[in-house]
PDB file of C-alpha atoms in Angstrom:
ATOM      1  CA  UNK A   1     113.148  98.552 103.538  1.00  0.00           C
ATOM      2  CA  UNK A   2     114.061  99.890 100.075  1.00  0.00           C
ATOM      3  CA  UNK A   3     113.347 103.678 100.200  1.00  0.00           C
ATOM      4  CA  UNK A   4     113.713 103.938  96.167  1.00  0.00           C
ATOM      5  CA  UNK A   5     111.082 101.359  96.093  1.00  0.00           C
ATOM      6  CA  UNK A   6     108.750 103.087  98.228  1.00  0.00           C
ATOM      7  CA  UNK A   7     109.255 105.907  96.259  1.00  0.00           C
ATOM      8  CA  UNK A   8     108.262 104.316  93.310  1.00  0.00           C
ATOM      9  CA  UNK A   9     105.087 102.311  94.901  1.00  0.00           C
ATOM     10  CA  UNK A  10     103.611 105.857  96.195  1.00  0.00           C
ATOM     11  CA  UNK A  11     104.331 107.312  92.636  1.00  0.00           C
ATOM     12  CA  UNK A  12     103.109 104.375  90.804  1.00  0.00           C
ATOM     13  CA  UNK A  13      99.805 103.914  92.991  1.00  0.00           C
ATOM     14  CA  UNK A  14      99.172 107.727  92.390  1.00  0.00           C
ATOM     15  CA  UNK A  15      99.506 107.465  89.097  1.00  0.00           C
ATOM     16  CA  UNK A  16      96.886 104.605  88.338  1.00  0.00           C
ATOM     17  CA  UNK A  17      94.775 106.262  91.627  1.00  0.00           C
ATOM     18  CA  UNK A  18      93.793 109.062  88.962  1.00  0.00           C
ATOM     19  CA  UNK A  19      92.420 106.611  86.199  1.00  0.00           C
ATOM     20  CA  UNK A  20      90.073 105.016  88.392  1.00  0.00           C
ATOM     21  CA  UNK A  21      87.593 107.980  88.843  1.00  0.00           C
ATOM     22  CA  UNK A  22      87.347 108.021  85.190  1.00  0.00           C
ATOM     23  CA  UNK A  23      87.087 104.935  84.226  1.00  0.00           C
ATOM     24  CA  UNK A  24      83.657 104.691  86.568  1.00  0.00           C
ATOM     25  CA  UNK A  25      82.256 107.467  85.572  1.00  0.00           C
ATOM     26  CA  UNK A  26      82.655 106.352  81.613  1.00  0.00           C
ATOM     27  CA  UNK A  27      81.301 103.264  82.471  1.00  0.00           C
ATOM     28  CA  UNK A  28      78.693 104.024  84.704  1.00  0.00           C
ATOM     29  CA  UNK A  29      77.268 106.477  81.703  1.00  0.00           C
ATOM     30  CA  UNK A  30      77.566 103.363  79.310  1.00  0.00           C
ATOM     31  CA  UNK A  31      75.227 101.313  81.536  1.00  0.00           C
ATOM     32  CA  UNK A  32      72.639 104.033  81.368  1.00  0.00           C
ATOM     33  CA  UNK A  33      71.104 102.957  77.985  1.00  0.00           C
ATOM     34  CA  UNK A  34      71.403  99.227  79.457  1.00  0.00           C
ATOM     35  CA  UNK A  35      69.518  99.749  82.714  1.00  0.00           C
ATOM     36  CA  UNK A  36      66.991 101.687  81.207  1.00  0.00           C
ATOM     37  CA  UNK A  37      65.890 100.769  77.722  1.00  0.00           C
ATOM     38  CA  UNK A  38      67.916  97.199  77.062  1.00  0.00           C
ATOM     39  CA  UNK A  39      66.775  95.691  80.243  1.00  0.00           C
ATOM     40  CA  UNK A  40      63.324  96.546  80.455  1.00  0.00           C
ATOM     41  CA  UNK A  41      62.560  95.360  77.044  1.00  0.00           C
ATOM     42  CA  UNK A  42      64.574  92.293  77.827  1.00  0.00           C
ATOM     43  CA  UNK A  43      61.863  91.781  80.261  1.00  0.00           C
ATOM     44  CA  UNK A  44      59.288  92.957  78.595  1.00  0.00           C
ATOM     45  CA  UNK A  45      59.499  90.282  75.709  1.00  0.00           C
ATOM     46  CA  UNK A  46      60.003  87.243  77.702  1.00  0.00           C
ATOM     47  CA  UNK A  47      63.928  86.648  77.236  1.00  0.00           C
ATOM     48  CA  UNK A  48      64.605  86.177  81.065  1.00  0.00           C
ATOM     49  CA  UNK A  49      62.120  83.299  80.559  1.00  0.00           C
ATOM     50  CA  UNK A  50      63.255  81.696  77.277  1.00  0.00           C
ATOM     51  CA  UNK A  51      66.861  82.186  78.623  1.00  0.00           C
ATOM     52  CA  UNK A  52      67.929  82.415  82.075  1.00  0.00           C
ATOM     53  CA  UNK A  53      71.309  84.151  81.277  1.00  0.00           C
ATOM     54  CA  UNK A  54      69.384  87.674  80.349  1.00  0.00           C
ATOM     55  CA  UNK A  55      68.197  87.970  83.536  1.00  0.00           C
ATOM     56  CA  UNK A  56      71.879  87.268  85.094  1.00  0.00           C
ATOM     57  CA  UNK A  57      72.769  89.715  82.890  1.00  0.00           C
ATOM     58  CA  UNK A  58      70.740  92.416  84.078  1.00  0.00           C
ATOM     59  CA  UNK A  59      71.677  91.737  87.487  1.00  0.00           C
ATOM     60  CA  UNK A  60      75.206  91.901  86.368  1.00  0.00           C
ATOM     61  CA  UNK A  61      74.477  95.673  85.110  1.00  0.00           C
ATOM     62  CA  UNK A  62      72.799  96.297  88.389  1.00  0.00           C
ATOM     63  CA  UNK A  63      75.935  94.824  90.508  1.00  0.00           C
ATOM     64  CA  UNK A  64      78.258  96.646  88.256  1.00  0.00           C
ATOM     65  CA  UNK A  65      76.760 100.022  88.367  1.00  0.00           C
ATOM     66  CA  UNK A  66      76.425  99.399  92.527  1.00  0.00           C
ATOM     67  CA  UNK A  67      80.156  98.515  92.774  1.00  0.00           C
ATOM     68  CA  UNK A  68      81.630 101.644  90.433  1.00  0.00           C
ATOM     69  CA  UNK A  69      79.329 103.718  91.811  1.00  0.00           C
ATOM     70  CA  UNK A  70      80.793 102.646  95.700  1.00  0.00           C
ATOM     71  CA  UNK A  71      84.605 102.756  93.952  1.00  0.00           C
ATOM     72  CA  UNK A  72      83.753 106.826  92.650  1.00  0.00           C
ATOM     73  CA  UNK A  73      82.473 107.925  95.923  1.00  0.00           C
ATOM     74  CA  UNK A  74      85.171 106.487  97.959  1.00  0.00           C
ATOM     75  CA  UNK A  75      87.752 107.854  95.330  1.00  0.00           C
ATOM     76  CA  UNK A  76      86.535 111.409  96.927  1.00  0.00           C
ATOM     77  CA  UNK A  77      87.677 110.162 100.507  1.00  0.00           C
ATOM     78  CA  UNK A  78      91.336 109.078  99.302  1.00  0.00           C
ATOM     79  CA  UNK A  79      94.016 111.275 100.375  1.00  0.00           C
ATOM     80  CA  UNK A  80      96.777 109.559 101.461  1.00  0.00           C
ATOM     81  CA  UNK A  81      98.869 106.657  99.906  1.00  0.00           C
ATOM     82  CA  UNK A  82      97.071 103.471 102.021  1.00  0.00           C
ATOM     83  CA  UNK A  83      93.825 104.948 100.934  1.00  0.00           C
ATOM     84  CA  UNK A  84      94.553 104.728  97.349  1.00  0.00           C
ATOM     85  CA  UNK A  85      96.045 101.757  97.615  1.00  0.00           C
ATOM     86  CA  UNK A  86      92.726  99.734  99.235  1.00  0.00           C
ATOM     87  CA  UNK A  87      90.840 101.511  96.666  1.00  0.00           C
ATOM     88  CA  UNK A  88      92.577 100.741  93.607  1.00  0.00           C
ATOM     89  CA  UNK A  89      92.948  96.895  95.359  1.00  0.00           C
ATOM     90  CA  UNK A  90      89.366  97.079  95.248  1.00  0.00           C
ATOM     91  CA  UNK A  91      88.252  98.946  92.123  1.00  0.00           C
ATOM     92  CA  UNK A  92      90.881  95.823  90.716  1.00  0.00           C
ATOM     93  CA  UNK A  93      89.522  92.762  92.169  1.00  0.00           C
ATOM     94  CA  UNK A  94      85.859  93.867  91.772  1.00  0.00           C
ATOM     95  CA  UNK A  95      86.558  94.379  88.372  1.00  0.00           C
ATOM     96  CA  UNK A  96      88.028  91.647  87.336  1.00  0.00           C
ATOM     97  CA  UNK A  97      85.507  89.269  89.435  1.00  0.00           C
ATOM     98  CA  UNK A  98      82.758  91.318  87.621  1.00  0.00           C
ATOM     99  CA  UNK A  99      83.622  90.771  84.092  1.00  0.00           C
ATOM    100  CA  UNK A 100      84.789  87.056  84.418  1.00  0.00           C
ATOM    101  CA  UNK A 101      81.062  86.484  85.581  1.00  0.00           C
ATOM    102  CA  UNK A 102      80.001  88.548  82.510  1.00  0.00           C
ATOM    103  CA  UNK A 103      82.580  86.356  80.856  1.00  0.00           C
ATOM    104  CA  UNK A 104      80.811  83.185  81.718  1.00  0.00           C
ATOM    105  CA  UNK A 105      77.165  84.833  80.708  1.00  0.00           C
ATOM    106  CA  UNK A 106      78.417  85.829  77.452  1.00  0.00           C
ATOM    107  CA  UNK A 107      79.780  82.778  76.856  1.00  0.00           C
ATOM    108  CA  UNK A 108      76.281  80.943  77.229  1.00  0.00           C
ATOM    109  CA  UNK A 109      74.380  83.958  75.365  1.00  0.00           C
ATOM    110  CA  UNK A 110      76.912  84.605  72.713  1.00  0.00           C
ATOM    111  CA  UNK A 111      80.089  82.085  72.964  1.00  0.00           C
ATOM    112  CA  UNK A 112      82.233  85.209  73.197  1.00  0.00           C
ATOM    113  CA  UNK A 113      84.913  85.780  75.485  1.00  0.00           C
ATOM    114  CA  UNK A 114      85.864  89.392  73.524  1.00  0.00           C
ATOM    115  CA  UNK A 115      84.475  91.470  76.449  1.00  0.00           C
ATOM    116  CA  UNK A 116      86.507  90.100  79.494  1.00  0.00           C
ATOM    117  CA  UNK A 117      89.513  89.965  77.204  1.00  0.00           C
ATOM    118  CA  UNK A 118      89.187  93.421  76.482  1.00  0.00           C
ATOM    119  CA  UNK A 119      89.059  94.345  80.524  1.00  0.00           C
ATOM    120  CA  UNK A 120      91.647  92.350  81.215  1.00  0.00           C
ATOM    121  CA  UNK A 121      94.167  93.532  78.506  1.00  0.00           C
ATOM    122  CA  UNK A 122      92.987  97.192  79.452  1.00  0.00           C
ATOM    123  CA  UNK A 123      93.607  96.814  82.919  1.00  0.00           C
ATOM    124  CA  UNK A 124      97.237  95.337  82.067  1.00  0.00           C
ATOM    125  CA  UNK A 125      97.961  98.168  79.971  1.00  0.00           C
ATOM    126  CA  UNK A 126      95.826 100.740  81.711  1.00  0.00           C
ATOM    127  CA  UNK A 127      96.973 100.455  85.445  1.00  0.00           C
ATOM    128  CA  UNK A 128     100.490  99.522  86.430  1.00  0.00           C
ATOM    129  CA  UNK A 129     100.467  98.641  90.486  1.00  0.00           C
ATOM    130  CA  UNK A 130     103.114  97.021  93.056  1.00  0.00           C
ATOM    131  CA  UNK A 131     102.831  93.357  93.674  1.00  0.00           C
ATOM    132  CA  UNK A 132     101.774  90.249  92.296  1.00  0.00           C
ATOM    133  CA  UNK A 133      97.904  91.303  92.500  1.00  0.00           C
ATOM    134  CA  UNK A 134      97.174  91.553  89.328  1.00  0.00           C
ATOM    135  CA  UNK A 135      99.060  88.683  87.500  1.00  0.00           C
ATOM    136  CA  UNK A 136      97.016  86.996  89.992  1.00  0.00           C
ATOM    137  CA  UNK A 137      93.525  88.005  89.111  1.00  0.00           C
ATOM    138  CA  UNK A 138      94.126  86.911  85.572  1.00  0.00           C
ATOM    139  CA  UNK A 139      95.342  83.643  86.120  1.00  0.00           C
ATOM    140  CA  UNK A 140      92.386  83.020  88.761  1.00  0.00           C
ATOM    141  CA  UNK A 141      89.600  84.668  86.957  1.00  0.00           C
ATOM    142  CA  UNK A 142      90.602  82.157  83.988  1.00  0.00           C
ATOM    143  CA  UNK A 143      91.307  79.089  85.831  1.00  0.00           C
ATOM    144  CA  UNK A 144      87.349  79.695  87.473  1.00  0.00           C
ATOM    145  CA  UNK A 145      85.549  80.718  84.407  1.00  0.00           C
ATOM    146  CA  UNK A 146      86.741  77.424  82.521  1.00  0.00           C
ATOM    147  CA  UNK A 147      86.197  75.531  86.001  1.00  0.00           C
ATOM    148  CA  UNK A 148      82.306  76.602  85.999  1.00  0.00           C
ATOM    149  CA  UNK A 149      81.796  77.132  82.461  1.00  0.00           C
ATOM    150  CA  UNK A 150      83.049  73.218  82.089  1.00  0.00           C
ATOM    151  CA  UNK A 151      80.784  72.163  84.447  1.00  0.00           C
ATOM    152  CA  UNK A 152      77.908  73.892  83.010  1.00  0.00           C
ATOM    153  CA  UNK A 153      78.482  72.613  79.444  1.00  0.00           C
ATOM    154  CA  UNK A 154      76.102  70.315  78.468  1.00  0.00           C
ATOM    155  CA  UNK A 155      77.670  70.032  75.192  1.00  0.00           C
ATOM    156  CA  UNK A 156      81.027  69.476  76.272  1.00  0.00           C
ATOM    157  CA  UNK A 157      81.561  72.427  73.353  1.00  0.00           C
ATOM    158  CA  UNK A 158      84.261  74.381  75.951  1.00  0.00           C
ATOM    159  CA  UNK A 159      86.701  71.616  76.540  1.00  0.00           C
ATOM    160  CA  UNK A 160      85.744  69.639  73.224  1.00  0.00           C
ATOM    161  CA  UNK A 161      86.714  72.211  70.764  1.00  0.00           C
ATOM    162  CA  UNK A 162      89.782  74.070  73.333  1.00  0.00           C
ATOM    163  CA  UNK A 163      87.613  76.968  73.619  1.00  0.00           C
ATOM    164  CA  UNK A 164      89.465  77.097  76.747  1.00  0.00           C
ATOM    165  CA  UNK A 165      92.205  77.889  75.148  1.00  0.00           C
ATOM    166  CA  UNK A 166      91.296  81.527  74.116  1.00  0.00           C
ATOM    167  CA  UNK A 167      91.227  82.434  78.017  1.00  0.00           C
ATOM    168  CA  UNK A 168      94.678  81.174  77.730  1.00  0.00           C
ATOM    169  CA  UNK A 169      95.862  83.090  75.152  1.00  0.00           C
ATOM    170  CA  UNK A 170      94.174  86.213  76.620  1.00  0.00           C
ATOM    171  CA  UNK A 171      95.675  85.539  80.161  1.00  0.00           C
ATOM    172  CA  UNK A 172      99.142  85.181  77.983  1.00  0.00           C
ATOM    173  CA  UNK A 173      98.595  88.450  76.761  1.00  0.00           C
ATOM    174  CA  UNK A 174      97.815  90.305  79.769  1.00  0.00           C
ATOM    175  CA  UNK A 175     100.873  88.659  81.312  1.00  0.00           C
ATOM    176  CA  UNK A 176     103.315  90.233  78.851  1.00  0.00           C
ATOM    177  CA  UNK A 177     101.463  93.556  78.679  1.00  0.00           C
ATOM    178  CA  UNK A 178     100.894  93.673  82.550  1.00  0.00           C
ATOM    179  CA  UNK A 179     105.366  92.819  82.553  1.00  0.00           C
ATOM    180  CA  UNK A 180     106.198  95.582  79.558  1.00  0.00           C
ATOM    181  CA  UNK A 181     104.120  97.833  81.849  1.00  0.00           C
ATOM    182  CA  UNK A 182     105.551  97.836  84.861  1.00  0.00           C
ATOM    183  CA  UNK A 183     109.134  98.126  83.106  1.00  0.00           C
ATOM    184  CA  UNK A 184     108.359 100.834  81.271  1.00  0.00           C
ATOM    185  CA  UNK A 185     106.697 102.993  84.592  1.00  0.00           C
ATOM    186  CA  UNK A 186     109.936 101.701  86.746  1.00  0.00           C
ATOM    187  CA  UNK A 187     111.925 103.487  83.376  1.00  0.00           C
ATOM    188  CA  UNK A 188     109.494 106.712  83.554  1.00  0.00           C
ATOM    189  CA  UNK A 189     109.761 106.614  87.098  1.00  0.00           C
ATOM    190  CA  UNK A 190     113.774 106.390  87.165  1.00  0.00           C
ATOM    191  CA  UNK A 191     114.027 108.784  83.996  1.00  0.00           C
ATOM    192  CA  UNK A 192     112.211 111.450  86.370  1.00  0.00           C
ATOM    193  CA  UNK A 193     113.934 111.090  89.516  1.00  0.00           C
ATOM    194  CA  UNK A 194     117.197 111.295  87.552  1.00  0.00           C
ATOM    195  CA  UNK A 195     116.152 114.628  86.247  1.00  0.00           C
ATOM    196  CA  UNK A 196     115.037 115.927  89.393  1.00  0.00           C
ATOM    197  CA  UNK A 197     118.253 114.952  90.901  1.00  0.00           C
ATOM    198  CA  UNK A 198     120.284 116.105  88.205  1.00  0.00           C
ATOM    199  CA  UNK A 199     118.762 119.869  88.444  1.00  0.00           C
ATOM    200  CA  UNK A 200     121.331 122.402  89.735  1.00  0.00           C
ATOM    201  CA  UNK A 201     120.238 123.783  93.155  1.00  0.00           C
ATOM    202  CA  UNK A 202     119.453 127.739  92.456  1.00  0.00           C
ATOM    203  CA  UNK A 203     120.015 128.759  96.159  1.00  0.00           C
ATOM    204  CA  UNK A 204     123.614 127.100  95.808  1.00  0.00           C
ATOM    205  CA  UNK A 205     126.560 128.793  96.271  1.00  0.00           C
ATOM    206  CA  UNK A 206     129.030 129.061  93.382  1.00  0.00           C
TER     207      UNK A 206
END
């Protein structure tokens, strides 16, 4: 096994292990207004009846605030390298699984797919992490939100006007960031050790 690349998964894993704390509790703040004033008068005026999709919406706040909240108390029980590993595995695929749903409700409340291209693009840029996971959750989230927002279509207006095609271009994008990103922390990375191993030893003899 490649001891350099060890190196480099622990130090990479750490490094993206420290945004994820953060990250919940910014979003779990921004839900607040959501779950307690947006919601309720959602309800309260008759949208989840006129329109199905505001209801799945705010049981997509309630799901999301659940899951962050489980990710930011299991980020205080991390401390070694496997445990940060399952829980940034975790705080990734819950993510991205999350917002492609809220992909395919905005898409019937708003025809906007801004939202989960924003997650995924920040999660490219944001976290940089060993493996093929994450290439992998963009191409899959994609290739099911045009599979079930297809079949939902009733005007056809997805595949009909290559709507479809914006997912594409977003999945492009977080493909080439998610790449630059993991060059540029394998540079860091290298740029580091090669100072630390460059440092004179003070307890050496001359």
């Amino acid at each position: 096994m490649n001891n350099n690349a060890d190196t480099f998964d622990h130090w990479v894993v750490k490094r993206s292990f420290e945004m994820v704390a953060k990250i919940c509790k910014l979003t779990l703040l921004s839900l607040l207004p959501m779950l307690l004033i947006a919601d309720p008068v959602f309800f309260v005026k008759g949208f989840w009846t006129t329109n199905p999709q505001y209801f799945y919406l705010t049981l997509w706040h309630v799901v999301l605030a659940t899951g962050f909240l489980g990710v930011l108390i299991a980020t205080k029980f991390t401390n070694s390298h496997a445990s940060r590993t399952w829980v940034l595995v975790i705080f990734l695929v819950f993510s991205s699984l999350i917002f492609s749903w809220f992909g395919i409700i905005s898409w019937f409340i708003t025809g906007d797919f801004s939202t989960y291209g924003i997650v995924v693009i920040c999660m490219a840029a944001l976290f940089s992490f060993p493996g093929q996971l994450r290439r992998f959750l963009y191409i899959g989230t994609s290739v099911g939100m045009s599979i079930v927002i297809a079949s939902m279509d009733e005007k056809g207006t997805f595949l009909g006007s290559a709507v479809f095609l914006n997912l594409a271009v977003i999945v492009t994008v977080a493909l080439a960031v998610d790449r630059y990103m993991m060059k540029n922390s394998r540079s860091h990375f290298n740029d580091i050790r090669g100072t630390v191993e460059t440092q004179p030893n003070p307890l050496a003899e001359s």
